[in-house]
């Protein structure tokens, strides 16, 4: 649950004929545990055990229309826990997120989300979701508010081969920064964006037929 934004297009190629209208409910449940150290530890950081967890509720509506294919909405509650070690300057943190997305014909998707955190770190995730400062070592923000908007195109042009492009924007608002020496900086606002082109392949081949 690295919070890499798990919004992805349906890998199945779209057609001009819409599917029947359906409504799906789901409960996303994620947990990620990282453990480092022990008898073979060659660092001076000691044993570390840190955890991310989350649970939410989502609804997806397949509209049955040709242009606007699918609408999705999801809310989640998240938490982080430093069970052992001193990697973070806090032991517990909480966060919440909400997201809406729309899938259109020709494999296009638009989405928007909002993420709020207090004393939260996303393991292996984007720094836009962590209240620890990467610029000031040992520094931490009092809170973090991260809107996220983007568009994506993803097309399956052959079986198990997908080509796509994605644009994301993160207008980030960070609360008061407390540095390691105890000094503080006022709240700040920053605008970040990313753009990428990707190619995914999942080739399969038959070893033997029984």
Short mmCIF file of C-alpha atoms in Angstrom, two decimals:
data_model
loop_
_atom_site.label_atom_id
_atom_site.label_comp_id
_atom_site.label_asym_id
_atom_site.label_seq_id
_atom_site.Cartn_x
_atom_site.Cartn_y
_atom_site.Cartn_z
CA UNK A 1 0.00 0.00 0.00
CA UNK A 2 2.62 2.46 -1.04
CA UNK A 3 0.05 5.02 -2.11
CA UNK A 4 1.40 5.14 -5.60
CA UNK A 5 -2.15 5.99 -6.70
CA UNK A 6 -3.61 2.69 -7.68
CA UNK A 7 -6.00 4.23 -10.21
CA UNK A 8 -5.47 2.36 -13.49
CA UNK A 9 -7.51 1.83 -16.58
CA UNK A 10 -9.20 -1.44 -17.33
CA UNK A 11 -6.58 -3.31 -19.40
CA UNK A 12 -9.30 -4.71 -21.65
CA UNK A 13 -9.68 -2.83 -24.94
CA UNK A 14 -12.83 -0.75 -25.19
CA UNK A 15 -15.40 -1.15 -27.93
CA UNK A 16 -18.05 1.13 -29.35
CA UNK A 17 -20.78 -1.10 -27.90
CA UNK A 18 -21.41 -0.28 -24.21
CA UNK A 19 -21.87 -2.94 -21.56
CA UNK A 20 -25.11 -3.19 -19.56
CA UNK A 21 -25.45 -0.75 -16.65
CA UNK A 22 -24.21 -2.25 -13.36
CA UNK A 23 -23.32 -1.03 -9.89
CA UNK A 24 -20.42 -2.59 -7.96
CA UNK A 25 -19.49 -2.06 -4.31
CA UNK A 26 -16.08 -2.99 -2.93
CA UNK A 27 -13.95 -2.65 0.22
CA UNK A 28 -10.23 -2.00 -0.40
CA UNK A 29 -8.01 -3.41 2.35
CA UNK A 30 -4.24 -2.89 2.33
CA UNK A 31 -1.37 -3.63 4.70
CA UNK A 32 2.38 -3.25 4.18
CA UNK A 33 4.98 -4.18 6.82
CA UNK A 34 8.70 -3.45 6.56
CA UNK A 35 11.20 -5.08 8.93
CA UNK A 36 14.93 -4.36 8.91
CA UNK A 37 17.80 -5.23 11.15
CA UNK A 38 18.63 -8.17 13.35
CA UNK A 39 21.73 -10.19 14.09
CA UNK A 40 23.15 -9.60 10.59
CA UNK A 41 22.52 -5.85 10.67
CA UNK A 42 25.62 -3.95 9.53
CA UNK A 43 24.17 -0.48 10.20
CA UNK A 44 23.86 1.55 13.39
CA UNK A 45 20.10 2.05 12.94
CA UNK A 46 19.03 -1.01 14.94
CA UNK A 47 15.90 -3.06 14.42
CA UNK A 48 13.07 -1.31 12.57
CA UNK A 49 9.50 -2.52 12.12
CA UNK A 50 7.12 -0.07 10.46
CA UNK A 51 3.64 -0.60 9.05
CA UNK A 52 1.12 1.04 6.72
CA UNK A 53 -2.50 -0.04 6.74
CA UNK A 54 -5.73 1.14 5.21
CA UNK A 55 -9.39 0.28 4.75
CA UNK A 56 -12.02 1.99 2.67
CA UNK A 57 -15.25 1.80 0.74
CA UNK A 58 -15.80 2.23 -2.97
CA UNK A 59 -18.55 2.21 -5.54
CA UNK A 60 -18.22 1.78 -9.30
CA UNK A 61 -21.04 2.48 -11.74
CA UNK A 62 -20.87 1.08 -15.24
CA UNK A 63 -23.20 3.54 -16.93
CA UNK A 64 -24.01 1.48 -20.01
CA UNK A 65 -23.36 4.52 -22.20
CA UNK A 66 -21.00 4.93 -25.13
CA UNK A 67 -19.05 8.06 -24.14
CA UNK A 68 -19.03 8.09 -20.33
CA UNK A 69 -18.37 4.44 -19.52
CA UNK A 70 -17.64 4.24 -15.78
CA UNK A 71 -17.82 6.41 -12.67
CA UNK A 72 -15.86 5.42 -9.54
CA UNK A 73 -15.76 6.94 -6.05
CA UNK A 74 -13.70 5.76 -3.09
CA UNK A 75 -12.91 6.88 0.47
CA UNK A 76 -10.22 5.39 2.70
CA UNK A 77 -8.85 5.70 6.22
CA UNK A 78 -5.13 5.02 6.62
CA UNK A 79 -2.63 4.68 9.42
CA UNK A 80 1.06 4.14 10.02
CA UNK A 81 2.77 2.56 13.02
CA UNK A 82 6.41 2.42 14.04
CA UNK A 83 6.40 -0.68 16.19
CA UNK A 84 10.18 -0.59 16.80
CA UNK A 85 13.08 1.64 15.84
CA UNK A 86 13.59 5.40 15.63
CA UNK A 87 13.44 5.94 11.89
CA UNK A 88 10.50 8.32 12.30
CA UNK A 89 10.15 11.07 14.89
CA UNK A 90 6.69 9.71 15.82
CA UNK A 91 5.21 6.26 16.40
CA UNK A 92 1.64 6.67 15.11
CA UNK A 93 0.05 8.64 12.29
CA UNK A 94 -3.29 8.86 10.51
CA UNK A 95 -4.52 9.95 7.11
CA UNK A 96 -7.64 9.98 4.98
CA UNK A 97 -8.28 10.10 1.27
CA UNK A 98 -11.12 10.37 -1.22
CA UNK A 99 -11.12 9.88 -4.98
CA UNK A 100 -13.46 10.16 -7.96
CA UNK A 101 -12.70 8.94 -11.47
CA UNK A 102 -14.43 8.74 -14.83
CA UNK A 103 -13.64 6.41 -17.73
CA UNK A 104 -14.45 7.51 -21.26
CA UNK A 105 -14.49 5.90 -24.67
CA UNK A 106 -11.14 5.33 -26.40
CA UNK A 107 -9.44 4.35 -23.12
CA UNK A 108 -9.31 7.79 -21.50
CA UNK A 109 -9.68 8.40 -17.78
CA UNK A 110 -9.87 11.56 -15.67
CA UNK A 111 -9.60 11.51 -11.90
CA UNK A 112 -9.34 13.77 -8.87
CA UNK A 113 -8.53 13.05 -5.25
CA UNK A 114 -7.80 14.65 -1.91
CA UNK A 115 -5.39 13.35 0.74
CA UNK A 116 -5.02 14.67 4.30
CA UNK A 117 -2.41 13.44 6.77
CA UNK A 118 -1.08 14.06 10.29
CA UNK A 119 2.18 12.36 11.29
CA UNK A 120 1.91 9.98 8.37
CA UNK A 121 4.51 8.27 6.17
CA UNK A 122 3.70 6.33 3.02
CA UNK A 123 6.05 3.36 2.73
CA UNK A 124 7.63 3.28 -0.74
CA UNK A 125 5.10 5.91 -1.82
CA UNK A 126 5.31 9.40 -3.29
CA UNK A 127 6.75 12.13 -1.01
CA UNK A 128 3.57 14.16 -1.59
CA UNK A 129 1.88 11.86 0.96
CA UNK A 130 4.44 12.05 3.79
CA UNK A 131 4.55 14.56 6.62
CA UNK A 132 8.31 14.02 6.97
CA UNK A 133 10.42 16.62 5.18
CA UNK A 134 12.86 15.35 2.56
CA UNK A 135 14.61 18.72 2.32
CA UNK A 136 15.19 19.20 6.05
CA UNK A 137 16.48 15.98 7.62
CA UNK A 138 14.59 15.22 10.81
CA UNK A 139 11.95 17.84 10.02
CA UNK A 140 8.23 17.19 10.01
CA UNK A 141 5.12 19.06 8.92
CA UNK A 142 2.21 19.51 11.32
CA UNK A 143 -0.19 18.36 8.60
CA UNK A 144 -0.37 17.77 4.87
CA UNK A 145 -3.17 18.45 2.37
CA UNK A 146 -2.58 17.05 -1.12
CA UNK A 147 -5.14 17.44 -3.91
CA UNK A 148 -4.39 15.20 -6.90
CA UNK A 149 -5.82 15.57 -10.40
CA UNK A 150 -4.83 13.85 -13.60
CA UNK A 151 -5.71 12.27 -16.91
CA UNK A 152 -4.59 8.96 -18.36
CA UNK A 153 -4.76 7.11 -21.66
CA UNK A 154 -4.06 3.39 -21.75
CA UNK A 155 -4.62 1.10 -24.71
CA UNK A 156 -4.25 -2.64 -25.12
CA UNK A 157 -3.06 -2.96 -28.70
CA UNK A 158 -2.24 -6.68 -28.52
CA UNK A 159 -2.87 -9.43 -26.01
CA UNK A 160 -0.98 -8.60 -22.79
CA UNK A 161 0.69 -5.49 -24.27
CA UNK A 162 -0.39 -2.05 -23.06
CA UNK A 163 0.79 1.43 -24.08
CA UNK A 164 -0.22 4.49 -22.11
CA UNK A 165 0.48 8.02 -20.98
CA UNK A 166 -0.39 9.84 -17.77
CA UNK A 167 -0.30 13.43 -16.48
CA UNK A 168 -0.64 14.23 -12.76
CA UNK A 169 -0.74 17.47 -10.79
CA UNK A 170 -0.25 17.85 -7.02
CA UNK A 171 -1.02 21.33 -5.61
CA UNK A 172 0.44 20.56 -2.17
CA UNK A 173 -0.31 22.51 1.03
CA UNK A 174 2.03 21.72 3.95
CA UNK A 175 1.44 22.89 7.50
CA UNK A 176 4.06 24.38 9.82
CA UNK A 177 7.47 22.73 9.51
CA UNK A 178 9.37 21.85 12.69
CA UNK A 179 13.05 21.18 12.03
CA UNK A 180 15.30 18.81 13.94
CA UNK A 181 16.81 21.70 15.93
CA UNK A 182 13.39 22.83 17.12
CA UNK A 183 13.07 25.88 14.87
CA UNK A 184 9.92 26.30 12.78
CA UNK A 185 8.86 27.56 9.38
CA UNK A 186 5.35 28.75 8.45
CA UNK A 187 2.94 26.82 6.26
CA UNK A 188 3.81 26.62 2.58
CA UNK A 189 2.12 25.92 -0.75
CA UNK A 190 3.81 24.18 -3.67
CA UNK A 191 2.66 22.97 -7.06
CA UNK A 192 4.11 19.76 -8.49
CA UNK A 193 3.35 17.76 -11.61
CA UNK A 194 4.51 14.65 -13.41
CA UNK A 195 4.18 13.22 -16.91
CA UNK A 196 5.03 9.76 -18.11
CA UNK A 197 4.69 7.35 -21.01
CA UNK A 198 4.68 3.66 -20.17
CA UNK A 199 4.69 0.29 -21.85
CA UNK A 200 3.52 -2.82 -20.00
CA UNK A 201 3.90 -6.35 -21.21
CA UNK A 202 2.84 -9.61 -19.61
CA UNK A 203 3.85 -12.25 -22.13
CA UNK A 204 2.78 -15.85 -21.58
CA UNK A 205 3.79 -19.02 -23.35
CA UNK A 206 2.76 -22.64 -23.09
CA UNK A 207 5.31 -25.05 -21.60
CA UNK A 208 3.32 -28.24 -22.08
CA UNK A 209 -0.28 -29.20 -22.62
CA UNK A 210 -1.60 -32.08 -20.49
#
